[in-house]
CSV table of C-alpha atoms in Angstrom, one decimal:
chain,number,residue,atom,x,y,z
A,1,GLN,CA,15.1,142.5,44.9
A,2,VAL,CA,17.1,143.5,47.9
A,3,GLN,CA,15.2,145.3,50.7
A,4,LEU,CA,16.3,146.7,54.0
A,5,GLN,CA,14.1,147.6,56.9
A,6,GLU,CA,15.1,149.5,60.1
A,7,SER,CA,13.4,148.8,63.4
A,8,GLY,CA,13.8,150.1,67.0
A,9,PRO,CA,12.5,152.6,69.5
A,10,GLY,CA,11.6,156.0,68.2
A,11,LEU,CA,12.6,157.7,71.4
A,12,ALA,CA,15.8,157.7,73.3
A,13,LYS,CA,16.7,159.5,76.5
A,14,PRO,CA,19.7,161.8,76.8
A,15,SER,CA,22.9,160.1,77.9
A,16,GLN,CA,21.4,156.7,77.1
A,17,THR,CA,22.0,154.3,74.2
A,18,LEU,CA,20.1,154.3,70.9
A,19,SER,CA,19.7,150.9,69.5
A,20,LEU,CA,18.4,150.0,66.0
A,21,THR,CA,18.3,146.9,63.8
A,22,CYS,CA,18.3,146.5,60.1
A,23,THR,CA,16.7,143.4,58.6
A,24,VAL,CA,17.9,142.5,55.1
A,25,SER,CA,15.7,140.5,52.6
A,26,GLY,CA,16.4,139.4,49.1
A,27,ALA,CA,20.1,139.0,49.7
A,28,SER,CA,22.4,137.3,52.2
A,29,ILE,CA,24.7,139.5,54.4
A,30,SER,CA,27.0,136.4,54.4
A,31,SER,CA,27.5,136.5,50.7
A,32,GLY,CA,30.5,138.7,51.4
A,33,ASN,CA,30.0,140.9,48.4
A,34,TYR,CA,29.2,144.1,50.3
A,35,TYR,CA,29.7,146.0,53.5
A,36,TRP,CA,26.5,147.1,55.2
A,37,SER,CA,26.2,150.7,56.4
A,38,TRP,CA,24.3,153.0,58.7
A,39,ILE,CA,23.6,156.6,57.6
A,40,ARG,CA,21.7,159.3,59.4
A,41,GLN,CA,19.9,162.6,58.5
A,42,PRO,CA,18.9,165.2,61.2
A,43,PRO,CA,15.5,166.7,60.4
A,44,GLY,CA,15.8,169.1,57.5
A,45,LYS,CA,19.5,168.5,57.2
A,46,GLY,CA,22.0,166.6,55.2
A,47,LEU,CA,23.4,163.0,55.3
A,48,GLU,CA,26.1,161.7,57.6
A,49,TRP,CA,27.6,158.2,57.1
A,50,ILE,CA,28.0,156.5,60.5
A,51,GLY,CA,29.9,153.4,59.6
A,52,TYR,CA,29.8,149.9,58.1
A,53,ILE,CA,30.2,146.3,59.0
A,54,TYR,CA,31.2,143.2,57.0
A,55,TYR,CA,29.6,139.8,57.6
A,56,SER,CA,32.8,138.7,59.4
A,57,GLY,CA,32.2,141.4,62.0
A,58,SER,CA,34.9,143.8,60.9
A,59,THR,CA,33.8,147.4,61.2
A,60,TYR,CA,34.8,151.0,60.3
A,61,TYR,CA,33.3,154.1,61.8
A,62,ASN,CA,33.1,157.7,61.1
A,63,PRO,CA,35.6,159.4,63.5
A,64,SER,CA,33.0,162.2,64.0
A,65,LEU,CA,31.0,159.9,66.2
A,66,LYS,CA,33.9,159.9,68.7
A,67,SER,CA,33.8,156.2,69.3
A,68,ARG,CA,30.2,156.3,70.5
A,69,ALA,CA,28.9,154.0,67.6
A,70,ALA,CA,29.0,150.2,67.6
A,71,ILE,CA,27.7,148.1,64.7
A,72,SER,CA,27.2,144.4,65.0
A,73,VAL,CA,25.9,141.6,62.7
A,74,ASP,CA,23.8,138.6,63.2
A,75,THR,CA,24.2,136.5,60.0
A,76,SER,CA,21.7,133.8,61.3
A,77,LYS,CA,19.0,136.5,61.2
A,78,ASN,CA,20.4,138.4,58.2
A,79,GLN,CA,20.4,141.5,60.4
A,80,PHE,CA,22.9,144.1,61.5
A,81,SER,CA,22.5,146.6,64.3
A,82,LEU,CA,23.6,150.0,65.5
A,83,ASN,CA,24.2,151.1,69.1
A,84,LEU,CA,24.9,154.7,69.7
A,85,ARG,CA,25.8,155.5,73.3
A,86,SER,CA,25.7,158.7,75.3
A,87,VAL,CA,23.1,160.3,73.0
A,88,THR,CA,22.2,164.0,73.0
A,89,ALA,CA,19.5,166.0,71.2
A,90,ALA,CA,22.1,166.4,68.3
A,91,ASP,CA,21.6,162.7,67.6
A,92,THR,CA,18.0,163.2,66.8
A,93,ALA,CA,17.7,162.0,63.1
A,94,VAL,CA,16.3,159.7,60.6
A,95,TYR,CA,18.5,156.6,60.7
A,96,TYR,CA,18.9,154.7,57.5
A,97,CYS,CA,20.6,151.4,56.9
A,98,ALA,CA,21.9,150.7,53.4
A,99,ARG,CA,23.9,148.2,51.4
A,100,GLY,CA,27.4,149.3,50.5
A,101,PRO,CA,30.1,149.9,49.8
A,102,VAL,CA,31.2,146.8,47.8
A,103,THR,CA,34.0,144.9,49.4
A,104,THR,CA,36.7,146.9,47.6
A,105,GLY,CA,35.4,149.7,49.8
A,106,PHE,CA,34.7,152.0,46.9
A,107,SER,CA,31.1,152.4,45.9
A,108,TRP,CA,27.8,154.1,46.5
A,109,PHE,CA,25.0,153.1,48.8
A,110,ASP,CA,22.1,151.1,47.2
A,111,PRO,CA,19.5,150.2,48.2
A,112,TRP,CA,18.5,152.1,51.4
A,113,GLY,CA,15.9,151.3,54.0
A,114,GLN,CA,12.9,153.6,54.4
A,115,GLY,CA,14.5,155.1,57.5
A,116,THR,CA,13.4,155.4,61.1
A,117,LEU,CA,13.1,158.6,63.1
A,118,VAL,CA,14.8,158.6,66.5
A,119,THR,CA,14.2,161.5,68.8
A,120,VAL,CA,16.4,162.1,71.8
A,121,SER,CA,14.4,163.7,74.5
A,122,SER,CA,13.7,163.3,78.2
B,1,ASP,CA,37.8,164.3,55.6
B,2,ILE,CA,36.8,165.3,52.0
B,3,VAL,CA,34.3,168.2,52.1
B,4,MET,CA,31.6,168.2,49.4
B,5,THR,CA,30.1,171.6,48.6
B,6,GLN,CA,27.1,171.9,46.4
B,7,SER,CA,25.7,175.0,44.6
B,8,PRO,CA,23.2,176.4,44.6
B,9,ASP,CA,21.4,175.4,47.8
B,10,SER,CA,18.1,175.6,45.9
B,11,LEU,CA,16.9,176.4,42.5
B,12,ALA,CA,13.5,176.9,40.8
B,13,VAL,CA,13.2,175.8,37.2
B,14,SER,CA,10.3,175.9,34.8
B,15,LEU,CA,8.9,172.6,33.5
B,16,GLY,CA,10.8,171.5,30.5
B,17,GLU,CA,13.8,173.7,31.2
B,18,ARG,CA,17.3,172.6,32.2
B,19,ALA,CA,18.4,172.3,35.8
B,20,THR,CA,22.1,172.3,36.7
B,21,ILE,CA,23.6,171.4,40.1
B,22,ASN,CA,27.2,171.7,40.9
B,23,CYS,CA,29.3,169.8,43.4
B,24,LYS,CA,32.9,170.5,44.4
B,25,SER,CA,35.1,168.3,46.5
B,26,SER,CA,37.9,169.7,48.7
B,27,GLN,CA,40.3,167.2,47.2
B,28,SER,CA,40.4,165.2,44.0
B,29,VAL,CA,38.3,162.0,44.0
B,30,LEU,CA,39.8,160.9,40.7
B,31,SER,CA,41.7,157.6,41.0
B,32,SER,CA,45.0,157.5,39.0
B,33,SER,CA,44.8,153.7,38.8
B,34,ASN,CA,41.5,153.5,36.9
B,35,ILE,CA,40.9,157.1,35.8
B,36,LYS,CA,37.5,157.1,37.5
B,37,SER,CA,36.0,159.7,39.7
B,38,TYR,CA,34.5,158.2,42.9
B,39,LEU,CA,31.4,160.4,42.9
B,40,ALA,CA,27.7,159.5,43.1
B,41,TRP,CA,24.5,161.5,42.8
B,42,TYR,CA,21.3,160.8,44.8
B,43,GLN,CA,17.7,162.0,44.5
B,44,GLN,CA,15.7,162.3,47.7
B,45,LYS,CA,11.9,163.0,47.5
B,46,PRO,CA,10.0,164.0,50.7
B,47,GLY,CA,9.5,161.2,53.1
B,48,GLN,CA,11.7,158.8,51.1
B,49,PRO,CA,15.3,157.6,51.4
B,50,PRO,CA,17.9,158.7,48.9
B,51,LYS,CA,18.0,156.9,45.6
B,52,VAL,CA,21.2,156.6,43.5
B,53,LEU,CA,20.9,158.3,40.1
B,54,ILE,CA,24.6,158.4,38.9
B,55,TYR,CA,27.8,156.8,40.0
B,56,TRP,CA,31.4,157.0,38.8
B,57,ALA,CA,30.4,160.6,38.2
B,58,SER,CA,28.7,159.9,34.9
B,59,THR,CA,27.2,156.4,34.8
B,60,ARG,CA,23.5,156.4,35.0
B,61,GLU,CA,21.9,153.8,37.3
B,62,SER,CA,19.6,151.3,35.5
B,63,GLY,CA,16.1,152.7,35.2
B,64,VAL,CA,17.0,156.3,35.7
B,65,PRO,CA,15.6,158.5,32.9
B,66,ASP,CA,18.1,159.8,30.4
B,67,ARG,CA,17.2,163.4,31.1
B,68,PHE,CA,19.6,162.9,34.1
B,69,SER,CA,23.3,163.2,33.3
B,70,GLY,CA,26.4,163.6,35.3
B,71,SER,CA,29.7,165.1,34.3
B,72,GLY,CA,33.0,166.3,35.7
B,73,SER,CA,36.2,164.9,37.0
B,74,GLY,CA,38.7,165.4,39.8
B,75,THR,CA,37.1,168.0,42.1
B,76,ASP,CA,34.3,169.6,40.0
B,77,PHE,CA,31.1,167.8,39.1
B,78,THR,CA,27.7,168.6,37.6
B,79,LEU,CA,24.3,166.9,37.6
B,80,THR,CA,22.1,168.1,34.8
B,81,ILE,CA,18.4,167.5,34.4
B,82,SER,CA,17.9,168.3,30.7
B,83,SER,CA,14.1,168.9,30.8
B,84,LEU,CA,12.7,169.2,34.3
B,85,GLN,CA,9.5,167.2,35.0
B,86,ALA,CA,7.2,167.6,37.9
B,87,GLU,CA,8.3,164.3,39.4
B,88,ASP,CA,11.9,165.6,39.6
B,89,VAL,CA,11.1,167.9,42.5
B,90,ALA,CA,13.4,166.7,45.2
B,91,VAL,CA,16.7,167.3,47.0
B,92,TYR,CA,19.8,166.1,45.2
B,93,TYR,CA,23.0,165.1,47.0
B,94,CYS,CA,26.5,164.3,45.7
B,95,GLN,CA,28.6,161.8,47.6
B,96,GLN,CA,32.3,160.9,47.4
B,97,TYR,CA,33.4,157.3,48.0
B,98,TYR,CA,37.0,157.9,47.3
B,99,SER,CA,38.0,157.7,50.9
B,100,THR,CA,36.5,157.2,54.4
B,101,PRO,CA,34.7,158.7,56.0
B,102,TYR,CA,32.3,158.8,53.0
B,103,THR,CA,30.8,162.3,52.8
B,104,PHE,CA,27.9,164.0,51.2
B,105,GLY,CA,27.2,167.5,49.9
B,106,GLN,CA,24.7,169.6,51.8
B,107,GLY,CA,22.0,169.0,49.2
B,108,THR,CA,20.3,171.1,46.5
B,109,LYS,CA,16.5,171.5,46.5
B,110,VAL,CA,15.0,171.6,43.1
B,111,GLU,CA,11.5,173.2,42.7
B,112,ILE,CA,9.2,174.2,39.9
B,113,LYS,CA,9.1,177.8,39.0
């Protein structure tokens, strides 16, 4: 059973960098069958896909983040990470990591981590 | 970007009654190569992550009760709960995976009347 778990600080200061890590168990990121994504959800609002990474390190980001997002992978730890720089209060959200899409690029996200709330505040 | 618009934003349905949620995409998510619509439906209960219910617009995920069904093609889609149960209270989202950036509808909150 594949499981994902987010970890990282629950508070980030405005203009600084938000950093989160997703640890995958029950499957190997290096299997190459999937991309691995970050998705966020502001409190009481909808879902926004941030981007994904492949085990090789190739990435794709949502242009809405205006190049502030960077996703990296550590296959030795079976983890992938998100850095979001120059954060503002608008970046306050529950951040989820999820498996998907499949390597064709066309699939849903499943499963998801439980999510972690990051609040941007001074 | 493909904009996904759901309707209604919320609905209240009596137990055992039918709930219908609509999702419209700003452009077709139907592939001409495989005649599949690249559309998924998720259920999100309070304090939980979204869980996929339906993919390819109408394929039910393993373990999902058969009271959940998806239909539609191209730009117009529907999620139907045929007989609402108390455990179905949640927010439901549609998502297109036809093109990046992948996008979600704004969500539809389903409650018990």
